Coordinates of C-alpha atoms in Angstrom, one line a residue:
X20 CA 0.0 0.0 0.0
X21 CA 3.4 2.3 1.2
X22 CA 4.7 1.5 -2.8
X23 CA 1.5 2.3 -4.7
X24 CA 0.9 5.8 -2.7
X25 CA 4.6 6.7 -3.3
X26 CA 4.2 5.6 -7.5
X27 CA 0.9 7.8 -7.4
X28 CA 2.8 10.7 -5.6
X29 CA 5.7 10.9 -8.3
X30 CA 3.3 10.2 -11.1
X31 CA 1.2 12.8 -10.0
X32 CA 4.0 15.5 -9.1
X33 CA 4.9 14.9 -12.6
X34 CA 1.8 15.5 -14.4
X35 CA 1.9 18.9 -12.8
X36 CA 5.2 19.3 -14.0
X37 CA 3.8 18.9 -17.6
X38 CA 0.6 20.8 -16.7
X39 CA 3.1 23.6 -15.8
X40 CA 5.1 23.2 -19.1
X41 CA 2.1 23.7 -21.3
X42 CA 0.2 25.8 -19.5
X43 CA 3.3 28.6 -20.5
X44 CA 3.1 29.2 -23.6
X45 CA -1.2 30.2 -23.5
X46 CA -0.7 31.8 -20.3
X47 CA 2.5 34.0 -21.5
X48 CA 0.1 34.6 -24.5
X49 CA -2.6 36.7 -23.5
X50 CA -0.2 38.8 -21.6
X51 CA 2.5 39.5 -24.5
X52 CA 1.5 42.9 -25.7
X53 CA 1.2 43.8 -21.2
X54 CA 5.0 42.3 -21.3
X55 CA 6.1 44.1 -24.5
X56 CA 4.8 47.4 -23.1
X57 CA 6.4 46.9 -19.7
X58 CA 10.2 46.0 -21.5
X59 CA 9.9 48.3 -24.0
X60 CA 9.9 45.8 -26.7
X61 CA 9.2 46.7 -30.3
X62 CA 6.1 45.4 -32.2
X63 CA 7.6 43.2 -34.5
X64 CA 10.0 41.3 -31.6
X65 CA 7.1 40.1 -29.9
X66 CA 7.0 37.0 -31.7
X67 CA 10.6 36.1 -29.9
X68 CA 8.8 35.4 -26.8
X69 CA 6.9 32.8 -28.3
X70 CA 9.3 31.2 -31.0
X71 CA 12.2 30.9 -28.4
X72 CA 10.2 28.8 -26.0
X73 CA 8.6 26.9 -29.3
X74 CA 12.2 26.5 -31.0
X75 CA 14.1 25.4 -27.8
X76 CA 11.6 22.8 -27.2
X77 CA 12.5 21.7 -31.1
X78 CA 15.8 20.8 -29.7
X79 CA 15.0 19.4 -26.5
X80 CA 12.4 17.0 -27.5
X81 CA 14.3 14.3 -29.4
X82 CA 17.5 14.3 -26.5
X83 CA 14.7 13.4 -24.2
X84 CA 14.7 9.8 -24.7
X85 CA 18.6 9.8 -24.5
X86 CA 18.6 12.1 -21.5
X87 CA 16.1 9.4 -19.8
X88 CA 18.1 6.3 -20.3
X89 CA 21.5 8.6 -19.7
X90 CA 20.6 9.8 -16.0
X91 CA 16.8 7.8 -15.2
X92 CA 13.2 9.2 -15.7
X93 CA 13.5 10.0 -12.3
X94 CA 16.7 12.2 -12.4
X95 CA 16.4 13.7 -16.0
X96 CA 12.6 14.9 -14.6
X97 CA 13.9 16.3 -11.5
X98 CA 16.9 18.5 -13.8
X99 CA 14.4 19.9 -16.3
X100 CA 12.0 21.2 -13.6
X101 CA 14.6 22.4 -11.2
X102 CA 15.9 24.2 -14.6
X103 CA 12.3 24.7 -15.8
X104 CA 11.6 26.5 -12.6
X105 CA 14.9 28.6 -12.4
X106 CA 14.5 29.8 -15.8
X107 CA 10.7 31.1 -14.5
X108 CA 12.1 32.8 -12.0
X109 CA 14.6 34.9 -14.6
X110 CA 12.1 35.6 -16.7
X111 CA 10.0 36.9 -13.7
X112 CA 12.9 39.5 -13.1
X113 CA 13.8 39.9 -16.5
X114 CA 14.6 43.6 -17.7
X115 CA 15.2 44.0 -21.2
X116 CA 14.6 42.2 -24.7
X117 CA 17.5 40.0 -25.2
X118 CA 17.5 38.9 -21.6
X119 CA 14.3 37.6 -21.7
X120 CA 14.6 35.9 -25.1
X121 CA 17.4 34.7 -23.3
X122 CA 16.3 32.8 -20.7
X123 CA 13.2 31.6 -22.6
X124 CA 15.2 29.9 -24.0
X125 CA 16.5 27.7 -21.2
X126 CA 12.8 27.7 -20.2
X127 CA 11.5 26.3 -23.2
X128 CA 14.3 23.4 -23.4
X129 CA 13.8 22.5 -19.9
X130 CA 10.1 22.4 -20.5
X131 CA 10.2 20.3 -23.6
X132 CA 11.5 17.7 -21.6
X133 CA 8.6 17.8 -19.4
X134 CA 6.1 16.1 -21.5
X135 CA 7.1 13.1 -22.9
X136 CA 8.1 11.5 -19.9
X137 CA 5.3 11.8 -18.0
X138 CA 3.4 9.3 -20.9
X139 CA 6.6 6.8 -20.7
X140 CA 6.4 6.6 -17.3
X141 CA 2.6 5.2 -17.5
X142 CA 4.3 2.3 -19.1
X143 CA 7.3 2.0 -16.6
X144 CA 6.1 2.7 -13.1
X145 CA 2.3 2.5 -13.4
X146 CA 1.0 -1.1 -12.4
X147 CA -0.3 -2.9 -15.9
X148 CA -4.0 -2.9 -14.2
X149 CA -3.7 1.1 -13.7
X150 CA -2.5 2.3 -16.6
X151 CA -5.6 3.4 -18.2
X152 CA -6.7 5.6 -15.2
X153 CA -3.1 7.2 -15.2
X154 CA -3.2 7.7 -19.3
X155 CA -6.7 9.7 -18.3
X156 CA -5.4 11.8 -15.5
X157 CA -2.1 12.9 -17.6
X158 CA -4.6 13.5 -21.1
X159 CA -6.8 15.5 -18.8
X160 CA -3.9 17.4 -17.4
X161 CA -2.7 17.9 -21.0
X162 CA -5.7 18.7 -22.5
X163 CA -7.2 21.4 -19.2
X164 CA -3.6 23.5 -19.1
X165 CA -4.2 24.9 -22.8
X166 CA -7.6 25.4 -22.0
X167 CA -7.4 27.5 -19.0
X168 CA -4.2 29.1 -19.8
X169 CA -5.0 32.6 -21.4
X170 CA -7.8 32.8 -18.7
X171 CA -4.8 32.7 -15.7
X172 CA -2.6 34.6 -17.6
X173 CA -5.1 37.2 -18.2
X174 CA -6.1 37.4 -14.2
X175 CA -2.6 37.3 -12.9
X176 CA -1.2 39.9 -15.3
X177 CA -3.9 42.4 -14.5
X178 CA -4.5 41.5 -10.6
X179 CA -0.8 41.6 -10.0
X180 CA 1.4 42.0 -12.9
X181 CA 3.1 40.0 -16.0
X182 CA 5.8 38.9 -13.8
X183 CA 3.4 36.6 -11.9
X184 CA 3.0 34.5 -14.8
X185 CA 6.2 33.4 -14.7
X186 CA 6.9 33.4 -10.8
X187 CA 3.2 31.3 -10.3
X188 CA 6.0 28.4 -11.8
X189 CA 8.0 28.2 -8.9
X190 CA 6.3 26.9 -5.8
X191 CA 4.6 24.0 -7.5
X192 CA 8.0 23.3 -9.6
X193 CA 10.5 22.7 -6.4
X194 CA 7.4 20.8 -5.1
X195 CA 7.4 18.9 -8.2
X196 CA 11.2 18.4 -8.2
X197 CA 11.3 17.0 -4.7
X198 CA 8.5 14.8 -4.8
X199 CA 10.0 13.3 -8.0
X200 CA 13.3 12.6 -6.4
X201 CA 11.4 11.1 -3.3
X202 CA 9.2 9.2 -4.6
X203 CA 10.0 8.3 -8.9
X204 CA 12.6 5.2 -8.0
X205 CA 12.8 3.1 -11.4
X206 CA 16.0 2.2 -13.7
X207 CA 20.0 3.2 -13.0
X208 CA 21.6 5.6 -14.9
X209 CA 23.9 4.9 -17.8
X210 CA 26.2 7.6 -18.6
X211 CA 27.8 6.3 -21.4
X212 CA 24.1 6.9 -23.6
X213 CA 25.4 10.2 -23.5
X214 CA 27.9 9.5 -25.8
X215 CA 25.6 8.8 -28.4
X216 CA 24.5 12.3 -28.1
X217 CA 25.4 13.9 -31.6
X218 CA 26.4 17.2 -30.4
X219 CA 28.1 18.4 -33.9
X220 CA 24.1 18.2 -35.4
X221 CA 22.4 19.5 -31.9
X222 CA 25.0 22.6 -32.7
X223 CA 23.7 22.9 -36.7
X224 CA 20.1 22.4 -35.8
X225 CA 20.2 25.3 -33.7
X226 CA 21.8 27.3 -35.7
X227 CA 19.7 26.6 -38.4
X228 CA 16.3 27.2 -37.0
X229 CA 18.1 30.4 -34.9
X230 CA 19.1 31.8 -38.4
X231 CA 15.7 30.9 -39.5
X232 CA 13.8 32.8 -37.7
X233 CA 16.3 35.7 -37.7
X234 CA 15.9 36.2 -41.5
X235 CA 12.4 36.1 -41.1
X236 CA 12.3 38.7 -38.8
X237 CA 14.8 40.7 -39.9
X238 CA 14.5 40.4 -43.8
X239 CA 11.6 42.7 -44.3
X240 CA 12.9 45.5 -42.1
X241 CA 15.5 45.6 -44.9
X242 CA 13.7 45.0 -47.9
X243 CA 15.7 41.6 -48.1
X244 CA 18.4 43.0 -48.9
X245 CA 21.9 44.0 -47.4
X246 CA 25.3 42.2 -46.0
X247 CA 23.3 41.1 -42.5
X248 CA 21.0 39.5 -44.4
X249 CA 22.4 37.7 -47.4
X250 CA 24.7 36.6 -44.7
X251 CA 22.3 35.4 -42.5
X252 CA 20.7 33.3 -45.4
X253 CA 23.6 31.7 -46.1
X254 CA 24.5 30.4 -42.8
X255 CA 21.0 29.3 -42.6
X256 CA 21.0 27.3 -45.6
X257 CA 24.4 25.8 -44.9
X258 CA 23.6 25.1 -41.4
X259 CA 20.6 23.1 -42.8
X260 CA 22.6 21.4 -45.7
X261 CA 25.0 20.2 -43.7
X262 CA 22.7 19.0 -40.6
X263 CA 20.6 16.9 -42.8
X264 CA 24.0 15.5 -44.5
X265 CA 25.5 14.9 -41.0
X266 CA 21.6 13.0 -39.8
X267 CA 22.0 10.8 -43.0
X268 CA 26.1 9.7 -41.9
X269 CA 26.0 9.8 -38.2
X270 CA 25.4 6.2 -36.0
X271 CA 22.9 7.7 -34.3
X272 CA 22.2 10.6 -35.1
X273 CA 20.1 13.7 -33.0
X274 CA 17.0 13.3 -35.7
X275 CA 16.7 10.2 -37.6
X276 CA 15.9 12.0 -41.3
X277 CA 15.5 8.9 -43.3
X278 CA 12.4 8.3 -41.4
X279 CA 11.2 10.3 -43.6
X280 CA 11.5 7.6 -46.6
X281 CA 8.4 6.2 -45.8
X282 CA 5.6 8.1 -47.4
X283 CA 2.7 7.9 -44.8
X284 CA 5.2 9.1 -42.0
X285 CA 6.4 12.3 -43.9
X286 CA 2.8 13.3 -45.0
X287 CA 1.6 12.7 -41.0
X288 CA 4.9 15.1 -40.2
X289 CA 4.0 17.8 -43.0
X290 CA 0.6 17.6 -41.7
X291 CA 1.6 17.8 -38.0
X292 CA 3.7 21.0 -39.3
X293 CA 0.7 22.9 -40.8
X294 CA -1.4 22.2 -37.5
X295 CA 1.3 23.4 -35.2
X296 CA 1.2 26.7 -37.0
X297 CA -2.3 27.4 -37.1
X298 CA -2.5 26.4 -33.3
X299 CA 0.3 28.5 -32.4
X300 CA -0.3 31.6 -35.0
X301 CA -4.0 31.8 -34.3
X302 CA -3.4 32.3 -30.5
X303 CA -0.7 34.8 -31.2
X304 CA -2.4 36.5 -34.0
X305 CA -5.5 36.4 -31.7
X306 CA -3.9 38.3 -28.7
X307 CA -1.8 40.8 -30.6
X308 CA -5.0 41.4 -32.4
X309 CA -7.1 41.8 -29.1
X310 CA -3.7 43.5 -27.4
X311 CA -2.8 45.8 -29.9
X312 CA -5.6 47.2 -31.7
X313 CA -8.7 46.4 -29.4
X314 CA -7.0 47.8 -26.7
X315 CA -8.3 44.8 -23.9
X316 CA -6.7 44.0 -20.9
X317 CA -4.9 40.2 -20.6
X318 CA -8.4 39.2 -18.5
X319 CA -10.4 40.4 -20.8
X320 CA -8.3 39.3 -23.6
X321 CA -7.9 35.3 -21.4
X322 CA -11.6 35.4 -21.4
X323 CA -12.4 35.5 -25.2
X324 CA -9.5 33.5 -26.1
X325 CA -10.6 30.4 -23.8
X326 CA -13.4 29.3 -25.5
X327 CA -11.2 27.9 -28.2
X328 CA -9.5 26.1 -25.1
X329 CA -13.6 25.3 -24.1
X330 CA -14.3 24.0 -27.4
X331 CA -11.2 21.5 -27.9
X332 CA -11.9 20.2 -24.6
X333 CA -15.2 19.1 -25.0
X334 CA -14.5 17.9 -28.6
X335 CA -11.9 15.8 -27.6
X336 CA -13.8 13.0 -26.7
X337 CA -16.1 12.5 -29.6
X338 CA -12.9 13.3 -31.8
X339 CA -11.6 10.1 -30.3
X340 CA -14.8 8.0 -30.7
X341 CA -14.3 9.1 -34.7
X342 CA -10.7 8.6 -34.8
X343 CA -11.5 5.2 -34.3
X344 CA -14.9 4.5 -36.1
X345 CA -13.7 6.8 -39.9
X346 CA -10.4 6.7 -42.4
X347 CA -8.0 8.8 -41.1
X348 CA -7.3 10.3 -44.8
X349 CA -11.3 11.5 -44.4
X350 CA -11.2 12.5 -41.3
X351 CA -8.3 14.1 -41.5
X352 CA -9.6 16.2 -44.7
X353 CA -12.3 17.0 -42.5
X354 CA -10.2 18.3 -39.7
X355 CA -7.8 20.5 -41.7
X356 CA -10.8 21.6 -44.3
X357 CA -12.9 23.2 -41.4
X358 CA -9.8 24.4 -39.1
X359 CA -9.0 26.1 -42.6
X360 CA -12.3 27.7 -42.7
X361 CA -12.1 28.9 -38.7
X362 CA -9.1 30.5 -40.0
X363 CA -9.7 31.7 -43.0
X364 CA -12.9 33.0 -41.3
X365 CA -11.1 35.3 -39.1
X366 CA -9.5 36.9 -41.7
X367 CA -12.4 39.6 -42.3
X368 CA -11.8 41.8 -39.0
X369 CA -12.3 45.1 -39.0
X370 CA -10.7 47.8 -36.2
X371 CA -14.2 47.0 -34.2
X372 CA -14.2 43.4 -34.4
X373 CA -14.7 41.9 -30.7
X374 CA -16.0 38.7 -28.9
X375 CA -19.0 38.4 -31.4
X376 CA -17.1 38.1 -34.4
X377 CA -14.8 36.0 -33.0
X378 CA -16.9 33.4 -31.5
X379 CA -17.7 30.8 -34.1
X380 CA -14.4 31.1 -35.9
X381 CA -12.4 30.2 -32.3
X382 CA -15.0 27.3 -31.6
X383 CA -14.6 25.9 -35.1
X384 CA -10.7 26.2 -34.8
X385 CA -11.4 24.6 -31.5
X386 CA -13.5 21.7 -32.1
X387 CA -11.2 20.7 -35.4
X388 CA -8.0 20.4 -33.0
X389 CA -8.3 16.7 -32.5
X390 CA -9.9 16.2 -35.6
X391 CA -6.8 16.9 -37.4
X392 CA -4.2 15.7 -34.3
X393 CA -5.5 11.9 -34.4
X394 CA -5.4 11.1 -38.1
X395 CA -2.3 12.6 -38.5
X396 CA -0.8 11.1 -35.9
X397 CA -2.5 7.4 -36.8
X398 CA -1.1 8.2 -40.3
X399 CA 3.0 9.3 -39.2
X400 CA 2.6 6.2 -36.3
X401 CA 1.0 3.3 -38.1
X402 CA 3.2 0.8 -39.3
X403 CA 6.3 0.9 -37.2
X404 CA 7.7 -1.2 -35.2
X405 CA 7.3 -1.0 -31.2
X406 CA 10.9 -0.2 -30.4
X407 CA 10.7 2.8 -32.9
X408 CA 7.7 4.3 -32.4
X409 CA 9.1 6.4 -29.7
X410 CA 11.2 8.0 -31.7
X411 CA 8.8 8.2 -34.3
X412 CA 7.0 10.0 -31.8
X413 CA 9.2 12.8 -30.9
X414 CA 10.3 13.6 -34.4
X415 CA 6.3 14.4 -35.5
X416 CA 5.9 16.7 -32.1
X417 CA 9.2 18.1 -33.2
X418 CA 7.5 19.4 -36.2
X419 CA 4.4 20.9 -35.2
X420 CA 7.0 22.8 -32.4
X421 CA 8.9 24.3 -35.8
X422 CA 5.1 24.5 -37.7
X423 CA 4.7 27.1 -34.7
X424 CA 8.3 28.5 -34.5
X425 CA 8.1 29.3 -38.4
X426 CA 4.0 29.9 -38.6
X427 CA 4.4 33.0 -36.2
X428 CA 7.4 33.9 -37.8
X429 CA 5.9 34.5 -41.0
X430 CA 3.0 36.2 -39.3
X431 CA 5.1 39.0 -37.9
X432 CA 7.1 38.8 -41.8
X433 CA 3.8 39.9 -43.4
X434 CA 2.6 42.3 -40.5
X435 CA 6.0 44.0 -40.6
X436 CA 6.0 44.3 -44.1
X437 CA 2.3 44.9 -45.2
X438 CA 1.2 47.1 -42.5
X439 CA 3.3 50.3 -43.7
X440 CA 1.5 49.8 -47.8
X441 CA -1.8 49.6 -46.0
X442 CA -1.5 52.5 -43.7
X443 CA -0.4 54.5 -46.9
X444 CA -3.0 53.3 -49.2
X445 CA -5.9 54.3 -46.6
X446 CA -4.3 57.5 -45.9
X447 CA -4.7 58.4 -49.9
X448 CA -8.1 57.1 -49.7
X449 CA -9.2 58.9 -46.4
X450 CA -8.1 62.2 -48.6
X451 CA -9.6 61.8 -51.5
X452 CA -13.0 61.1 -49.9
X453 CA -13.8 57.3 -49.7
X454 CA -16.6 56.2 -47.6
X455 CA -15.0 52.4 -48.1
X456 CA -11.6 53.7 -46.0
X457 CA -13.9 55.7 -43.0
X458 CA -15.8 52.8 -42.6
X459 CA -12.3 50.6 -42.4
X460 CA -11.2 53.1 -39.9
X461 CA -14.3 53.8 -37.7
X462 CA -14.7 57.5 -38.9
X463 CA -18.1 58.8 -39.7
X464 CA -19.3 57.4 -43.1
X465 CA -21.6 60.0 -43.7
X466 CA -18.9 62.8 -44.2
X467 CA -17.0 61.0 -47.2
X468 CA -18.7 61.3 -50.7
X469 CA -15.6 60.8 -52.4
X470 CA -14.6 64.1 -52.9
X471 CA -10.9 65.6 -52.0
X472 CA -11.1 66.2 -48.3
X473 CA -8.4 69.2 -48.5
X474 CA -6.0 70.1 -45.7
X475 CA -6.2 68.2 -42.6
X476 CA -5.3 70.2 -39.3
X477 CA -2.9 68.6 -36.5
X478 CA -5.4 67.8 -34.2
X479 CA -7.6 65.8 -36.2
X480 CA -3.9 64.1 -38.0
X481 CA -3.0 63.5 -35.0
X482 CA -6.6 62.3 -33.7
X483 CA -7.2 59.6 -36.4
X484 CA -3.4 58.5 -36.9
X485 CA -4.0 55.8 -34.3
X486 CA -7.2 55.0 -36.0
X487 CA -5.6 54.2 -39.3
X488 CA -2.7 52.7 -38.2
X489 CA -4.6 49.8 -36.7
X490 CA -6.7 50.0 -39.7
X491 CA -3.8 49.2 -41.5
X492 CA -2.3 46.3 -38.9
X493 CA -5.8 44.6 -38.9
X494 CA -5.7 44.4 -42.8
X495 CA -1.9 43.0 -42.7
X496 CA -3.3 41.0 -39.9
X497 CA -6.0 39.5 -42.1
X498 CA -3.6 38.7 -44.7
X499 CA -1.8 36.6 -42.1
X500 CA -5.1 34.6 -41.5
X501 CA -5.1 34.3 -45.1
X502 CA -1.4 33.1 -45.5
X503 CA -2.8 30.0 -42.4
X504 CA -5.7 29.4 -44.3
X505 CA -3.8 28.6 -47.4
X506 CA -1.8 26.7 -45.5
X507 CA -4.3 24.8 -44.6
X508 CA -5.6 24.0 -48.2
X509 CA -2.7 23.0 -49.3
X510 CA -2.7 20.7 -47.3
X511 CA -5.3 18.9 -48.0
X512 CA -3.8 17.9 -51.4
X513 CA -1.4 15.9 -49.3
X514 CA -3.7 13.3 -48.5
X515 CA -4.6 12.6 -52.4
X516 CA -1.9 10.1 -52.5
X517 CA -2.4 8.3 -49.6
X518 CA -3.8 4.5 -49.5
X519 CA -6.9 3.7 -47.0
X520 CA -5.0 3.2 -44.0
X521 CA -5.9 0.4 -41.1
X522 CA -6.5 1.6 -37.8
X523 CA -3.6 1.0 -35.2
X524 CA -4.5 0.3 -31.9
X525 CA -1.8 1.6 -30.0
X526 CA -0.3 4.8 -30.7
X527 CA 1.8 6.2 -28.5
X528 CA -0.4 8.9 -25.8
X529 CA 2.6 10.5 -25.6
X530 CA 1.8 11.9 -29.3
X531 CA -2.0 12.6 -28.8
X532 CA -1.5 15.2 -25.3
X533 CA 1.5 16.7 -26.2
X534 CA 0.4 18.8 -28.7
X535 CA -1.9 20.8 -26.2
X536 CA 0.9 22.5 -25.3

């Protein structure tokens, strides 16, 4: 009886440890334009907060079932919180920009290592005859932290301050890293796994996706053009060539690339990429729209960006009664086709668009989640033998992770670069007297009858200015929604070549919770 309270006790300090790793990146959500205010941080770097958290746990995911057999479940769960934890606590008393980034950084690694785990060790400390009662508890963890996330961030932010979404970490994580070390007791560490570790491609990976996402950000400021940039690019590209070239010769190396040989898996990865950006650049467009041009609060923007959080929770389990019961090439096309539409949807805001408006498109997005998460994941999974699938595993999360990293990315590409042309264009419009541009901007209707409006005096300039500028985001905003629901469409054409598939009965859980994070 002693034994089975203490396995419950570590598995359950554990789930909150993964609770607490995917809880961040919705809580830090509704709260990044409160943060970017507070450090002084430019529109357009906003993004960072997000894709460094999203890009670390890129890296971190596939050293996780290394880093477990190197040091134990019980050890390697204890570091990454401890470090998970820490890193909270820098970013709570972070001061500028780069330090932030920075240390979201070492956040997001640490917390990539959080999640997979806690599924493994359902299989390796959970009696046989309680397994399925722990798979529930950890899937509800997994699928309640996203839910309620921008809701808590919101409260905390405004009742006390953005710092408190990063200190409310570190109570529960030093419980969670005690607990763990007292009471997780399974396997002996073997420190020569860590010599498998492929640093050389752990270095080019990084410095690939780092490069990435610095050219994305920084190429339209400078009209993609320049020494920083064309230099940039080229370490990017060469960073990438030679990572791939180093997967394909290495032993074993950090990610397994001729996995993707086999047709089903690559097609379940490519799809797994397209849903990771539209999960993480609708919840980012979502509060930069409702942060920067609505002007709400982080409780008022938490409470209309939950209900897609409501809506994928209460889908989830008729998506998994389907999952079982259709062909995942249908359902999937189901799935992606009507997220598609929740985005695409959203991409008809005006200045004034609020809760209303957004509803149905965020409970669509919502209720599609799973729909396209299972088949995908049925279709990268099925086939494989058990001693892969693992691995399998962590290389489709990986890529919805990077679908985010690059998805929000090229959100903040097209806002940075589209936003000035629209601004101009309504401008122009506003002078020469179109109704059309007032009613973009919220000015009176009736006092445009397309006529040249002649000088305008500085109070008034200065009056609208704000008005038209987030005219002119929402528009570059909409295009963004756009760029997703494309996205989306496209991918639909990669099912066409795929054969009925056979449903698998196990698939790892490890794949179907993580991505609520």
């Amino acid at each position: 009886m002693k034994n089975t309270l203490f396995i419950w006790l570590g598995f359950g300090a554990m789930c909150v440890g993964m609770f607490m790793a995917i809880l961040d990146v919705q809580v830090v959500a509704s709260s990044l334009t409160n943060i970017g205010s507070a450090l002084s941080i430019p529109e357009y770097r906003l993004n960072w907060i997000q894709t460094a958290y999203l890009t670390a746990e890129v890296i971190a995911i596939p050293l996780t079932g290394l880093l477990t057999r190197a040091l134990t479940l019980r050890w390697m769960f204890v570091i990454a919180t401890a470090g998970f934890s820490l890193a909270s606590l820098g970013c709570a008393f972070s001061t500028g920009t780069m330090e932030l980034i920075f240390i979201r950084v070492i956040q997001g690694f640490c917390g990539g290592m959080l999640i997979p785990p806690v599924f493994t060790s359902v299989f390796i400390i959970i009696p046989e005859k309680h397994r399925v009662l722990a798979t529930t508890i950890a899937g509800a963890c997994a699928m309640i932290a996203p839910a309620v996330g921008p809701l808590i961030g919101g409260y905390l932010t405004e009742t006390y301050s953005w710092r408190w979404i990063f200190l409310v970490n570190i109570l529960p994580g030093f419980c969670v890293t005690a607990m763990v070390a007292l009471f997780v007791r399974v396997g002996a560490p073997d420190f020569s796994v860590l010599r498998k570790i492929d640093f050389v491609t752990i270095f080019l990976a990084s410095l690939f996706l780092a490069s990435l996402e610095v050219v994305l950000n920084e190429g339209p400021r400078h009209d993609w053009r320049g020494s920083a940039v064309l230099s940039l690019s080229a370490v990017c590209i060469a960073a990438g060539v030679s990572g791939i070239w180093r997967a394909l010769s290495h032993a074993s190396p950090f990610i397994d690339v001729r996995r993707f040989r086999k047709v089903s898996f690559s097609i379940g990865c490519a799809l797994s990429f397209v849903l990771g950006a539209g999960l993480y650049g609708s919840t980012y467009l979502l509060a930069l729209f409702l942060g920067l041009v609505r002007g709400h609060s982080p409780l008022a923007i938490g409470e209309i960006m939950i209900v897609t959080g409501i809506s994928r929770l209460l889908m989830a389990p008729v998506a998994a009664i389907l999952e079982v019961r259709i062909n995942p090439r249908l359902l999937a096309a189901i799935g992606f086709g009507l997220f598609g539409v929740g985005v695409f949807a959203s991409g008809f805001s005006t200045s004034a668009t609020d809760f209303d408006a957004m509803f149905w498109p965020q409970v669509i997005r919502g209720v599609t989640m799973m729909l396209c998460l299972l088949p995908a994941t049925r279709l990268a999974l099925d086939g494989w033998p058990s001693e892969d699938i693992a691995d399998a595993s962590g290389l489709f999360n990986l890529m919805r992770n990077l679908g985010g990293a690059i998805g929000i990315a090229l959100i903040d590409t097209i806002m940075e670069q589209r936003t000035p042309g629209h601004v101009t264009t309504l401008v122009t419009q506003l002078q020469a007297g179109s109704p059309e541009a007032a009613r973009l901007v919220g000015l009176p209707v009736a006092m445009f009858h397309h006529h040249d409006m002649g000088p305008v005096d500085p109070m008034t300039r200065a009056l609208i200015a704000p008005m038209i500028r987030h005219a002119g985001l929402t528009q570059s905003m909409n295009e963004a929604w756009f760029m997703l629901a494309a996205l989306f469409g496209l991918s639909l054409l990669l099912l066409l070549p795929m054969r009925r598939t056979a449903s698998v009965s196990n698939i790892s859980d490890n794949t179907a919770a993580e991505p609520a994070s």
